mmCIF file of C-alpha atoms and ligand atoms in Angstrom:
data_model
loop_
_atom_site.group_PDB
_atom_site.id
_atom_site.type_symbol
_atom_site.label_atom_id
_atom_site.label_comp_id
_atom_site.label_asym_id
_atom_site.label_seq_id
_atom_site.Cartn_x
_atom_site.Cartn_y
_atom_site.Cartn_z
ATOM 1 C CA UNK K 561 -21.009 -25.874 -3.206
ATOM 2 C CA UNK K 562 -19.706 -23.031 -1.153
ATOM 3 C CA UNK K 563 -21.184 -19.702 -2.393
ATOM 4 C CA UNK K 564 -21.605 -16.151 -1.395
ATOM 5 C CA UNK K 565 -24.781 -16.956 0.633
ATOM 6 C CA UNK K 566 -22.452 -18.864 2.911
ATOM 7 C CA UNK K 567 -20.016 -15.871 2.958
ATOM 8 C CA UNK K 568 -22.998 -13.685 4.033
ATOM 9 C CA UNK K 569 -24.030 -16.185 6.653
ATOM 10 C CA UNK K 570 -20.687 -16.987 8.306
ATOM 11 C CA UNK K 571 -18.334 -14.068 7.949
ATOM 12 C CA UNK K 572 -18.529 -10.818 9.901
ATOM 13 C CA UNK K 573 -20.336 -8.171 7.820
ATOM 14 C CA UNK K 574 -17.458 -5.610 7.932
ATOM 15 C CA UNK K 575 -16.606 -5.978 4.315
ATOM 16 C CA UNK K 576 -20.134 -6.347 3.112
ATOM 17 C CA UNK K 577 -20.609 -9.288 0.774
ATOM 18 C CA UNK K 578 -18.056 -9.245 -2.077
ATOM 19 C CA UNK K 579 -19.751 -9.418 -5.568
ATOM 20 C CA UNK K 580 -17.526 -12.223 -6.856
ATOM 21 C CA UNK K 581 -16.082 -15.450 -5.521
ATOM 22 C CA UNK K 582 -12.720 -16.190 -7.076
ATOM 23 C CA UNK K 583 -11.343 -19.671 -7.297
ATOM 24 C CA UNK K 584 -8.047 -19.226 -9.188
ATOM 25 C CA UNK K 585 -5.376 -16.839 -10.436
ATOM 26 C CA UNK K 586 -2.635 -16.930 -12.909
ATOM 27 C CA UNK K 587 -0.406 -13.931 -13.856
ATOM 28 C CA UNK K 588 -2.758 -10.955 -14.268
ATOM 29 C CA UNK K 589 -5.905 -13.011 -14.602
ATOM 30 C CA UNK K 590 -8.360 -14.332 -12.067
ATOM 31 C CA UNK K 591 -11.131 -16.923 -12.634
ATOM 32 C CA UNK K 592 -14.335 -16.948 -10.672
ATOM 33 C CA UNK K 593 -16.605 -19.871 -9.583
ATOM 34 C CA UNK K 594 -18.648 -19.649 -12.690
ATOM 35 C CA UNK K 595 -15.442 -19.891 -14.779
ATOM 36 C CA UNK K 596 -15.481 -16.210 -15.935
ATOM 37 C CA UNK K 597 -12.105 -14.589 -16.386
ATOM 38 C CA UNK K 598 -11.105 -11.092 -15.170
ATOM 39 C CA UNK K 599 -8.128 -9.064 -16.049
ATOM 40 C CA UNK K 600 -6.636 -7.767 -12.731
ATOM 41 C CA UNK K 601 -5.898 -4.023 -12.536
ATOM 42 C CA UNK K 602 -6.441 -4.192 -8.715
ATOM 43 C CA UNK K 603 -3.685 -6.650 -7.739
ATOM 44 C CA UNK K 604 -5.457 -7.583 -4.443
ATOM 45 C CA UNK K 605 -5.157 -3.793 -3.438
ATOM 46 C CA UNK K 606 -1.548 -3.245 -4.545
ATOM 47 C CA UNK K 607 -0.397 -6.540 -3.205
ATOM 48 C CA UNK K 608 0.057 -8.965 -6.011
ATOM 49 C CA UNK K 609 3.105 -7.189 -7.616
ATOM 50 C CA UNK K 610 4.186 -10.410 -9.416
ATOM 51 C CA UNK K 611 0.707 -11.417 -10.313
ATOM 52 C CA UNK K 612 -0.965 -14.609 -9.200
ATOM 53 C CA UNK K 613 0.885 -17.907 -8.622
ATOM 54 C CA UNK K 614 4.177 -16.699 -9.861
ATOM 55 C CA UNK K 615 6.237 -19.882 -10.422
ATOM 56 C CA UNK K 616 9.352 -18.666 -8.603
ATOM 57 C CA UNK K 617 7.197 -17.548 -5.597
ATOM 58 C CA UNK K 618 5.503 -20.930 -5.559
ATOM 59 C CA UNK K 619 8.960 -22.582 -5.560
ATOM 60 C CA UNK K 620 10.207 -20.403 -2.758
ATOM 61 C CA UNK K 621 7.108 -21.204 -0.678
ATOM 62 C CA UNK K 622 6.990 -24.907 -1.266
ATOM 63 C CA UNK K 623 10.668 -25.426 -0.835
ATOM 64 C CA UNK K 624 10.566 -23.708 2.550
ATOM 65 C CA UNK K 625 7.243 -25.549 3.399
ATOM 66 C CA UNK K 626 9.201 -28.729 3.156
ATOM 67 C CA UNK K 627 11.922 -27.499 5.545
ATOM 68 C CA UNK K 628 10.287 -25.771 8.455
ATOM 69 C CA UNK K 629 7.173 -23.588 8.838
ATOM 70 C CA UNK K 630 7.405 -21.798 12.180
ATOM 71 C CA UNK K 631 9.861 -21.422 15.045
ATOM 72 C CA UNK K 632 8.795 -18.185 16.939
ATOM 73 C CA UNK K 633 11.336 -15.534 17.784
ATOM 74 C CA UNK K 634 12.929 -17.627 20.494
ATOM 75 C CA UNK K 635 14.796 -19.291 17.620
ATOM 76 C CA UNK K 636 16.388 -17.826 14.426
ATOM 77 C CA UNK K 637 15.707 -18.891 10.855
ATOM 78 C CA UNK K 638 17.806 -18.402 7.642
ATOM 79 C CA UNK K 639 15.199 -16.689 5.307
ATOM 80 C CA UNK K 640 14.441 -14.001 7.910
ATOM 81 C CA UNK K 641 18.142 -13.090 8.328
ATOM 82 C CA UNK K 642 18.704 -13.167 4.537
ATOM 83 C CA UNK K 643 15.638 -10.970 3.922
ATOM 84 C CA UNK K 644 16.679 -8.453 6.607
ATOM 85 C CA UNK K 645 20.157 -8.313 5.066
ATOM 86 C CA UNK K 646 18.718 -7.847 1.548
ATOM 87 C CA UNK K 647 16.416 -5.072 2.719
ATOM 88 C CA UNK K 648 19.168 -3.240 4.623
ATOM 89 C CA UNK K 649 21.517 -3.537 1.587
ATOM 90 C CA UNK K 650 18.827 -2.062 -0.765
ATOM 91 C CA UNK K 651 17.728 0.855 1.366
ATOM 92 C CA UNK K 652 18.729 3.576 3.930
ATOM 93 C CA UNK K 653 18.012 1.163 6.760
ATOM 94 C CA UNK K 654 20.369 -0.515 9.231
ATOM 95 C CA UNK K 655 17.877 -2.857 10.870
ATOM 96 C CA UNK K 656 14.532 -4.571 10.246
ATOM 97 C CA UNK K 657 11.656 -5.752 12.451
ATOM 98 C CA UNK K 658 9.304 -8.259 10.863
ATOM 99 C CA UNK K 659 5.536 -8.562 11.480
ATOM 100 C CA UNK K 660 2.520 -9.686 9.387
ATOM 101 C CA UNK K 661 0.675 -6.605 7.919
ATOM 102 C CA UNK K 662 0.915 -2.961 7.176
ATOM 103 C CA UNK K 663 -0.852 -1.906 10.314
ATOM 104 C CA UNK K 664 1.436 -3.955 12.469
ATOM 105 C CA UNK K 665 4.468 -2.427 10.677
ATOM 106 C CA UNK K 666 3.001 1.013 11.443
ATOM 107 C CA UNK K 667 2.392 -0.001 15.078
ATOM 108 C CA UNK K 668 6.043 -0.982 15.360
ATOM 109 C CA UNK K 669 7.032 2.257 13.789
ATOM 110 C CA UNK K 670 5.005 4.304 16.243
ATOM 111 C CA UNK K 671 6.364 2.350 19.193
ATOM 112 C CA UNK K 672 9.966 2.549 17.980
ATOM 113 C CA UNK K 673 9.690 6.329 17.531
ATOM 114 C CA UNK K 674 7.984 6.798 20.918
ATOM 115 C CA UNK K 675 10.536 4.737 22.630
ATOM 116 C CA UNK K 676 13.491 6.404 21.043
ATOM 117 C CA UNK K 677 12.096 9.880 22.040
ATOM 118 C CA UNK K 678 11.261 8.708 25.539
ATOM 119 C CA UNK K 679 14.836 7.407 26.092
ATOM 120 C CA UNK K 680 16.349 10.649 24.839
ATOM 121 C CA UNK K 681 13.930 13.356 25.995
ATOM 122 C CA UNK K 682 11.330 11.871 28.350
ATOM 123 C CA UNK K 683 7.666 11.226 27.913
ATOM 124 C CA UNK K 684 6.714 14.812 27.104
ATOM 125 C CA UNK K 685 8.195 14.151 23.592
ATOM 126 C CA UNK K 686 5.477 11.884 22.358
ATOM 127 C CA UNK K 687 3.450 13.719 19.748
ATOM 128 C CA UNK K 688 3.029 12.070 16.352
ATOM 129 C CA UNK K 689 2.129 14.524 13.559
ATOM 130 C CA UNK K 690 0.087 12.801 10.817
ATOM 131 C CA UNK K 691 -2.098 13.985 7.887
ATOM 132 C CA UNK K 692 -5.723 14.394 6.863
ATOM 133 C CA UNK K 693 -6.895 11.680 4.525
ATOM 134 C CA UNK K 694 -3.934 9.438 5.447
ATOM 135 C CA UNK K 695 -4.476 5.720 5.799
ATOM 136 C CA UNK K 696 -2.173 3.577 8.075
ATOM 137 C CA UNK K 697 -4.203 0.572 8.940
ATOM 138 C CA UNK K 698 -7.142 -0.575 11.087
ATOM 139 C CA UNK K 699 -5.718 -1.260 14.553
ATOM 140 C CA UNK K 700 -6.622 1.269 17.205
ATOM 141 C CA UNK K 701 -3.318 3.207 17.059
ATOM 142 C CA UNK K 702 -3.252 3.170 13.217
ATOM 143 C CA UNK K 703 -6.827 4.373 12.804
ATOM 144 C CA UNK K 704 -5.851 7.143 15.238
ATOM 145 C CA UNK K 705 -2.873 8.003 13.108
ATOM 146 C CA UNK K 706 -4.959 7.750 9.956
ATOM 147 C CA UNK K 707 -6.635 10.970 8.816
ATOM 148 C CA UNK K 708 -10.105 9.609 8.015
ATOM 149 C CA UNK K 709 -12.402 10.157 11.043
ATOM 150 C CA UNK K 710 -14.941 7.513 9.848
ATOM 151 C CA UNK K 711 -12.449 4.719 10.676
ATOM 152 C CA UNK K 712 -12.330 5.910 14.264
ATOM 153 C CA UNK K 713 -15.991 6.407 14.809
ATOM 154 C CA UNK K 714 -17.427 4.278 17.612
ATOM 155 C CA UNK K 715 -14.119 2.801 18.609
ATOM 156 C CA UNK K 716 -13.041 5.288 21.202
ATOM 157 C CA UNK K 717 -11.400 6.191 23.453
ATOM 158 C CA UNK K 718 -8.445 6.601 21.063
ATOM 159 C CA UNK K 719 -4.740 6.791 22.238
ATOM 160 C CA UNK K 720 -3.509 10.331 22.871
ATOM 161 C CA UNK K 721 -0.775 12.220 21.261
ATOM 162 C CA UNK K 722 -1.688 12.125 17.567
ATOM 163 C CA UNK K 723 -2.349 15.365 15.722
ATOM 164 C CA UNK K 724 -3.587 15.746 12.087
ATOM 165 C CA UNK K 725 -2.430 18.381 9.690
ATOM 166 C CA UNK K 726 -3.496 19.123 6.085
ATOM 167 C CA UNK K 727 -1.380 17.143 3.555
ATOM 168 C CA UNK K 728 0.971 19.131 1.393
ATOM 169 C CA UNK K 729 0.541 22.311 3.516
ATOM 170 C CA UNK K 730 3.964 23.601 4.480
ATOM 171 C CA UNK K 731 2.714 26.417 6.701
ATOM 172 C CA UNK K 732 0.544 24.156 8.713
ATOM 173 C CA UNK K 733 3.467 21.857 9.141
ATOM 174 C CA UNK K 734 5.897 24.445 10.276
ATOM 175 C CA UNK K 735 3.435 25.833 12.771
ATOM 176 C CA UNK K 736 2.703 22.415 14.324
ATOM 177 C CA UNK K 737 6.245 21.075 14.675
ATOM 178 C CA UNK K 738 7.619 21.584 18.200
ATOM 179 C CA UNK K 739 10.015 20.010 20.734
ATOM 180 C CA UNK K 740 7.064 17.773 21.713
ATOM 181 C CA UNK K 741 7.155 16.268 18.214
ATOM 182 C CA UNK K 742 8.288 12.699 18.475
ATOM 183 C CA UNK K 743 7.657 11.747 14.872
ATOM 184 C CA UNK K 744 6.062 12.747 11.566
ATOM 185 C CA UNK K 745 4.184 9.923 9.759
ATOM 186 C CA UNK K 746 3.537 10.261 6.070
ATOM 187 C CA UNK K 747 2.719 8.313 2.897
ATOM 188 C CA UNK K 748 4.660 9.330 -0.207
ATOM 189 C CA UNK K 749 1.412 8.900 -2.082
ATOM 190 C CA UNK K 750 -1.834 8.802 -0.210
ATOM 191 C CA UNK K 751 -3.197 5.548 -1.606
ATOM 192 C CA UNK K 752 -6.497 4.966 0.130
ATOM 193 C CA UNK K 753 -6.897 8.748 0.491
ATOM 194 C CA UNK K 754 -7.266 9.282 -3.268
ATOM 195 C CA UNK K 755 -3.936 8.547 -4.892
ATOM 196 C CA UNK K 756 -2.482 11.880 -3.975
ATOM 197 C CA UNK K 757 1.212 12.225 -4.408
ATOM 198 C CA UNK K 758 3.373 14.190 -1.821
ATOM 199 C CA UNK K 759 4.573 17.616 -3.043
ATOM 200 C CA UNK K 760 8.427 17.404 -3.129
ATOM 201 C CA UNK K 761 8.932 20.638 -1.258
ATOM 202 C CA UNK K 762 6.518 19.456 1.489
ATOM 203 C CA UNK K 763 8.476 16.223 1.804
ATOM 204 C CA UNK K 764 11.730 18.073 2.109
ATOM 205 C CA UNK K 765 10.191 20.498 4.751
ATOM 206 C CA UNK K 766 9.103 17.453 6.752
ATOM 207 C CA UNK K 767 12.649 16.075 6.681
ATOM 208 C CA UNK K 768 14.114 19.361 7.856
ATOM 209 C CA UNK K 769 11.459 19.915 10.495
ATOM 210 C CA UNK K 770 12.288 16.401 11.880
ATOM 211 C CA UNK K 771 15.967 17.227 11.938
ATOM 212 C CA UNK K 772 15.353 20.505 13.663
ATOM 213 C CA UNK K 773 13.428 19.112 16.639
ATOM 214 C CA UNK K 774 15.048 15.575 16.794
ATOM 215 C CA UNK K 775 11.885 13.804 15.533
ATOM 216 C CA UNK K 776 11.750 10.574 13.424
ATOM 217 C CA UNK K 777 10.511 10.675 9.968
ATOM 218 C CA UNK K 778 8.205 7.668 9.415
ATOM 219 C CA UNK K 779 7.442 6.953 5.796
ATOM 220 C CA UNK K 780 4.607 4.483 5.210
ATOM 221 C CA UNK K 781 5.427 2.664 2.056
ATOM 222 C CA UNK K 782 2.952 -0.156 2.617
ATOM 223 C CA UNK K 783 1.188 0.707 -0.633
ATOM 224 C CA UNK K 784 3.955 2.540 -2.537
ATOM 225 C CA UNK K 785 6.805 0.143 -1.823
ATOM 226 C CA UNK K 786 8.316 -2.903 -3.617
ATOM 227 C CA UNK K 787 8.528 -1.378 -7.080
ATOM 228 C CA UNK K 788 4.981 0.085 -7.248
ATOM 229 C CA UNK K 789 6.142 3.506 -8.216
ATOM 230 C CA UNK K 790 8.982 2.355 -10.505
ATOM 231 C CA UNK K 791 11.555 2.537 -7.622
ATOM 232 C CA UNK K 792 11.990 -0.110 -5.031
ATOM 233 C CA UNK K 793 10.552 2.391 -2.550
ATOM 234 C CA UNK K 794 8.993 5.704 -3.497
ATOM 235 C CA UNK K 795 11.223 7.855 -1.097
ATOM 236 C CA UNK K 796 14.214 7.090 -3.451
ATOM 237 C CA UNK K 797 12.917 9.440 -6.092
ATOM 238 C CA UNK K 798 12.476 12.274 -3.594
ATOM 239 C CA UNK K 799 15.927 12.733 -2.231
ATOM 240 C CA UNK K 800 14.358 12.549 1.271
ATOM 241 C CA UNK K 801 15.609 9.817 3.531
ATOM 242 C CA UNK K 802 13.380 8.361 6.227
ATOM 243 C CA UNK K 803 14.416 7.311 9.735
ATOM 244 C CA UNK K 804 11.694 4.632 9.710
ATOM 245 C CA UNK K 805 9.998 2.989 6.706
ATOM 246 C CA UNK K 806 7.089 0.570 6.821
ATOM 247 C CA UNK K 807 6.454 -2.106 4.157
ATOM 248 C CA UNK K 808 3.817 -4.823 3.676
ATOM 249 C CA UNK K 809 1.381 -5.601 0.803
ATOM 250 C CA UNK K 810 3.773 -6.308 -2.138
ATOM 251 C CA UNK K 811 6.603 -7.347 0.225
ATOM 252 C CA UNK K 812 5.106 -10.809 0.335
ATOM 253 C CA UNK K 813 3.307 -10.522 -2.991
ATOM 254 C CA UNK K 814 0.172 -12.115 -1.360
ATOM 255 C CA UNK K 815 1.840 -14.048 1.460
ATOM 256 C CA UNK K 816 1.163 -12.070 4.678
ATOM 257 C CA UNK K 817 4.264 -10.228 5.900
ATOM 258 C CA UNK K 818 5.137 -6.691 7.056
ATOM 259 C CA UNK K 819 8.357 -5.040 7.980
ATOM 260 C CA UNK K 820 9.539 -1.939 9.833
ATOM 261 C CA UNK K 821 12.878 -0.725 8.525
ATOM 262 C CA UNK K 822 14.911 1.807 10.557
ATOM 263 C CA UNK K 823 18.226 3.389 11.270
ATOM 264 C CA UNK K 824 20.598 2.132 13.974
ATOM 265 C CA UNK K 825 19.809 5.258 16.121
ATOM 266 C CA UNK K 826 16.154 4.238 16.248
ATOM 267 C CA UNK K 827 16.765 0.395 16.432
ATOM 268 C CA UNK K 828 19.039 0.665 19.431
ATOM 269 C CA UNK K 829 16.112 1.679 21.591
ATOM 270 C CA UNK K 830 14.188 -1.538 20.809
ATOM 271 C CA UNK K 831 16.109 -3.425 23.493
ATOM 272 C CA UNK K 832 15.136 -6.989 24.283
ATOM 273 C CA UNK K 833 11.531 -7.209 25.485
ATOM 274 C CA UNK K 834 10.312 -3.880 24.062
ATOM 275 C CA UNK K 835 8.324 -5.333 21.081
ATOM 276 C CA UNK K 836 7.433 -8.660 19.436
ATOM 277 C CA UNK K 837 5.196 -10.720 17.187
ATOM 278 C CA UNK K 838 4.718 -14.499 17.283
ATOM 279 C CA UNK K 839 4.653 -14.847 13.540
ATOM 280 C CA UNK K 840 6.985 -11.895 12.738
ATOM 281 C CA UNK K 841 9.811 -13.195 10.654
ATOM 282 C CA UNK K 842 8.136 -16.530 9.931
ATOM 283 C CA UNK K 843 10.297 -18.593 7.579
ATOM 284 C CA UNK K 844 7.495 -19.090 5.012
ATOM 285 C CA UNK K 845 6.736 -15.399 4.648
ATOM 286 C CA UNK K 846 10.387 -14.353 4.652
ATOM 287 C CA UNK K 847 11.332 -16.992 2.080
ATOM 288 C CA UNK K 848 8.620 -15.746 -0.314
ATOM 289 C CA UNK K 849 9.496 -12.016 0.238
ATOM 290 C CA UNK K 850 13.169 -12.747 -0.272
ATOM 291 C CA UNK K 851 12.432 -14.189 -3.667
ATOM 292 C CA UNK K 852 9.999 -11.296 -4.499
ATOM 293 C CA UNK K 853 12.627 -8.788 -3.532
ATOM 294 C CA UNK K 854 15.296 -10.463 -5.688
ATOM 295 C CA UNK K 855 12.922 -10.215 -8.647
ATOM 296 C CA UNK K 856 11.628 -6.737 -8.091
ATOM 297 C CA UNK K 857 14.905 -4.944 -7.007
ATOM 298 C CA UNK K 858 16.453 -5.130 -10.458
ATOM 299 C CA UNK K 859 17.039 -2.154 -12.641
ATOM 300 C CA UNK K 860 15.418 -3.651 -15.727
ATOM 301 C CA UNK K 861 12.301 -4.762 -13.793
ATOM 302 C CA UNK K 862 11.953 -1.225 -12.381
ATOM 303 C CA UNK K 863 12.647 0.396 -15.866
ATOM 304 C CA UNK K 864 9.847 -1.762 -17.208
ATOM 305 C CA UNK K 865 7.417 -0.564 -14.517
ATOM 306 C CA UNK K 866 8.236 3.038 -15.397
ATOM 307 C CA UNK K 867 7.691 2.418 -19.107
ATOM 308 C CA UNK K 868 4.489 0.482 -18.574
ATOM 309 C CA UNK K 869 3.333 3.399 -16.393
ATOM 310 C CA UNK K 870 3.988 5.914 -19.164
ATOM 311 C CA UNK K 871 1.978 3.857 -21.626
ATOM 312 C CA UNK K 872 -0.884 3.215 -19.154
ATOM 313 C CA UNK K 873 -1.215 6.822 -17.974
ATOM 314 C CA UNK K 874 -0.841 8.360 -21.498
ATOM 315 C CA UNK K 875 -3.484 5.956 -22.954
ATOM 316 C CA UNK K 876 -5.798 6.440 -20.061
ATOM 317 C CA UNK K 877 -5.558 10.215 -20.572
ATOM 318 C CA UNK K 878 -6.311 9.706 -24.244
ATOM 319 C CA UNK K 879 -9.419 7.640 -23.281
ATOM 320 C CA UNK K 880 -10.420 10.338 -20.848
ATOM 321 C CA UNK K 881 -10.144 12.952 -23.651
ATOM 322 C CA UNK K 882 -12.843 10.969 -25.412
ATOM 323 C CA UNK K 883 -15.067 10.348 -22.433
ATOM 324 C CA UNK K 884 -14.334 13.337 -20.159
ATOM 325 C CA UNK K 885 -14.894 11.487 -16.974
ATOM 326 C CA UNK K 886 -11.923 12.525 -14.946
ATOM 327 C CA UNK K 887 -10.772 15.981 -13.840
ATOM 328 C CA UNK K 888 -7.302 14.678 -13.473
ATOM 329 C CA UNK K 889 -5.325 11.461 -13.638
ATOM 330 C CA UNK K 890 -2.582 11.249 -11.089
ATOM 331 C CA UNK K 891 -0.114 8.802 -9.423
ATOM 332 C CA UNK K 892 3.334 7.298 -10.016
ATOM 333 C CA UNK K 893 4.381 4.036 -11.572
ATOM 334 C CA UNK K 894 1.620 1.608 -11.530
ATOM 335 C CA UNK K 895 -0.407 3.317 -8.729
ATOM 336 C CA UNK K 896 -2.738 5.464 -10.709
ATOM 337 C CA UNK K 897 -5.957 7.281 -9.878
ATOM 338 C CA UNK K 898 -8.606 8.982 -11.978
ATOM 339 C CA UNK K 899 -10.386 11.705 -10.075
ATOM 340 C CA UNK K 900 -13.954 11.970 -11.223
ATOM 341 C CA UNK K 901 -15.400 15.376 -12.271
ATOM 342 C CA UNK K 902 -17.625 17.105 -9.809
ATOM 343 C CA UNK K 903 -20.706 16.111 -11.901
ATOM 344 C CA UNK K 904 -20.003 12.360 -11.119
ATOM 345 C CA UNK K 905 -18.918 12.728 -7.508
ATOM 346 C CA UNK K 906 -19.466 9.633 -5.465
ATOM 347 C CA UNK K 907 -19.783 7.319 -8.438
ATOM 348 C CA UNK K 908 -16.387 5.686 -8.492
ATOM 349 C CA UNK K 909 -17.874 2.344 -7.146
ATOM 350 C CA UNK K 910 -20.119 2.230 -10.307
ATOM 351 C CA UNK K 911 -17.043 2.233 -12.525
ATOM 352 C CA UNK K 912 -15.646 -0.827 -10.492
ATOM 353 C CA UNK K 913 -19.009 -2.584 -10.845
ATOM 354 C CA UNK K 914 -19.239 -1.970 -14.578
ATOM 355 C CA UNK K 915 -15.657 -3.289 -14.918
ATOM 356 C CA UNK K 916 -16.723 -6.478 -13.358
ATOM 357 C CA UNK K 917 -19.367 -6.918 -16.108
ATOM 358 C CA UNK K 918 -16.577 -6.407 -18.681
ATOM 359 C CA UNK K 919 -14.258 -8.871 -16.945
ATOM 360 C CA UNK K 920 -11.991 -6.215 -15.451
ATOM 361 C CA UNK K 921 -10.962 -5.530 -11.801
ATOM 362 C CA UNK K 922 -10.248 -2.048 -10.642
ATOM 363 C CA UNK K 923 -10.391 -0.294 -7.290
ATOM 364 C CA UNK K 924 -11.705 2.882 -5.731
ATOM 365 C CA UNK K 925 -9.643 5.289 -3.526
ATOM 366 C CA UNK K 926 -12.560 6.928 -1.784
ATOM 367 C CA UNK K 927 -15.919 7.622 -3.537
ATOM 368 C CA UNK K 928 -14.509 9.900 -6.286
ATOM 369 C CA UNK K 929 -11.398 8.142 -7.454
ATOM 370 C CA UNK K 930 -10.988 5.102 -9.671
ATOM 371 C CA UNK K 931 -7.673 3.466 -8.650
ATOM 372 C CA UNK K 932 -5.473 1.131 -10.628
ATOM 373 C CA UNK K 933 -2.819 -1.017 -8.997
ATOM 374 C CA UNK K 934 -2.113 -3.840 -11.458
ATOM 375 C CA UNK K 935 0.567 -6.532 -11.037
ATOM 376 C CA UNK K 936 3.893 -4.977 -12.073
ATOM 377 C CA UNK K 937 4.361 -7.923 -14.467
ATOM 378 C CA UNK K 938 1.415 -6.737 -16.600
ATOM 379 C CA UNK K 939 2.330 -6.789 -20.370
ATOM 380 C CA UNK K 940 1.746 -4.139 -22.874
ATOM 381 C CA UNK K 941 -0.817 -6.380 -24.629
ATOM 382 C CA UNK K 942 -2.666 -6.760 -21.306
ATOM 383 C CA UNK K 943 -2.645 -3.086 -20.772
ATOM 384 C CA UNK K 944 -4.140 -2.442 -24.216
ATOM 385 C CA UNK K 945 -6.770 -5.132 -23.514
ATOM 386 C CA UNK K 946 -7.611 -3.410 -20.206
ATOM 387 C CA UNK K 947 -7.939 -0.041 -21.913
ATOM 388 C CA UNK K 948 -10.385 -1.576 -24.481
ATOM 389 C CA UNK K 949 -12.376 -2.865 -21.530
ATOM 390 C CA UNK K 950 -12.215 0.577 -19.857
ATOM 391 C CA UNK K 951 -13.382 2.201 -23.015
ATOM 392 C CA UNK K 952 -16.543 0.078 -22.890
ATOM 393 C CA UNK K 953 -16.900 0.744 -19.120
ATOM 394 C CA UNK K 954 -16.683 4.517 -19.644
ATOM 395 C CA UNK K 955 -19.119 4.458 -22.541
ATOM 396 C CA UNK K 956 -21.768 2.525 -20.531
ATOM 397 C CA UNK K 957 -21.099 4.762 -17.503
ATOM 398 C CA UNK K 958 -21.813 7.965 -19.359
ATOM 399 C CA UNK K 959 -24.788 6.396 -21.139
ATOM 400 C CA UNK K 960 -26.387 4.829 -18.048
ATOM 401 C CA UNK K 961 -25.043 5.502 -14.566
ATOM 402 C CA UNK K 962 -24.264 9.091 -15.202
ATOM 403 C CA UNK K 963 -27.641 10.188 -16.530
HETATM 404 C C1 PLP O 594 -0.390 3.226 3.239
HETATM 405 C C2 PLP O 594 -0.957 2.043 3.995
HETATM 406 N N1 PLP O 594 -0.524 1.803 5.205
HETATM 407 C C3 PLP O 594 -1.035 0.790 5.906
HETATM 408 C C4 PLP O 594 -2.002 -0.050 5.438
HETATM 409 C C5 PLP O 594 -2.589 -1.240 6.238
HETATM 410 O O1 PLP O 594 -2.074 -2.382 5.778
HETATM 411 P P1 PLP O 594 -2.713 -3.814 6.238
HETATM 412 O O2 PLP O 594 -4.059 -3.848 5.755
HETATM 413 O O3 PLP O 594 -1.793 -4.872 5.665
HETATM 414 O O4 PLP O 594 -2.720 -3.709 7.747
HETATM 415 C C6 PLP O 594 -2.424 0.200 4.095
HETATM 416 C C7 PLP O 594 -3.528 -0.731 3.562
HETATM 417 O O5 PLP O 594 -4.235 -0.365 2.611
HETATM 418 C C8 PLP O 594 -1.987 1.270 3.389
HETATM 419 O O6 PLP O 594 -2.416 1.558 2.203
#
């Protein structure tokens, strides 16, 4: 039987060896090879918004699988056009470029912003301002844009023209923006960087700085998009409108797809031949995402995410009053992080491991934050069950790991 020894033997070691080998998923539950069940508050890292094996997504995928799988972008397909239309009609955007992942969506955003600035102002206007602790993907350009130097280490030389500023620091922002600024790239909540929400004033200042110097505002909603924060996209709650938005993760709810959404004034610079992706707009991925969008982009679905969020956050806070593990609990919707007190710094991975022993899947966001990104279809009963498991995890943590 295939097992984790084979994983360790045959796969590159960049992920380490995962502790569990899963074989099946249904709704908010996963089952491992030994037939143990886990309640999923990780959602494949904020991907499985509709849980595992959602019947309507299975139907969308298999129906399309019987029609046509792949055409390339030399030919058009119906689901890609329909998904682009649905995304345009649901957002600020006028146009959509499809790709296969968050990093690729961000690559497309960087290229689109650079090309638009180049056409309008020449190649001096190429600087992309980004933020410390940001995460935008693992390609060379996106680790350069990201604000975590460890992801760049040993992969140099890096592309030029990226500059990092402290997140939520208005003065540093205003001092850095210039006529050379081509784009400002930001996450509405830094997901990997510790579940840190953007300060509303800072977001507004970014928008006005972009307007002042004719730069594009790129909002990376790879983690926050598709209902995760209780809005289809997180920017909607801010009153700030992007020029470019990137989506992936929950866009395909587990089927790989990414998208770069933009205004007409950006899109018009992506003239034929400027960018492309063999699989981008693949009919299988777009058929699944079209169905996912139709389920998620619905007021009662999004209302439910907001009320589940209130329940989860308030109960987690109550649990924390009893255990005193977290200095703060932050986030929006069903993207929530518990920031460990100084005394337990670096121990967030222990909380995840103890969770496994209790049949619960959670995430970290750096060494000090326990992150929760459950499927958005989680029920109140499942939330209560998860909190009971967390209660046991926190008791064991304070009794064993922490001492
Ligand atoms: C905000 C953000 N952008 C981009 C990415 C990269 O996405 P992908 O792993 O699909 O390339 C991630 C992944 O965690 C992310 O959280």
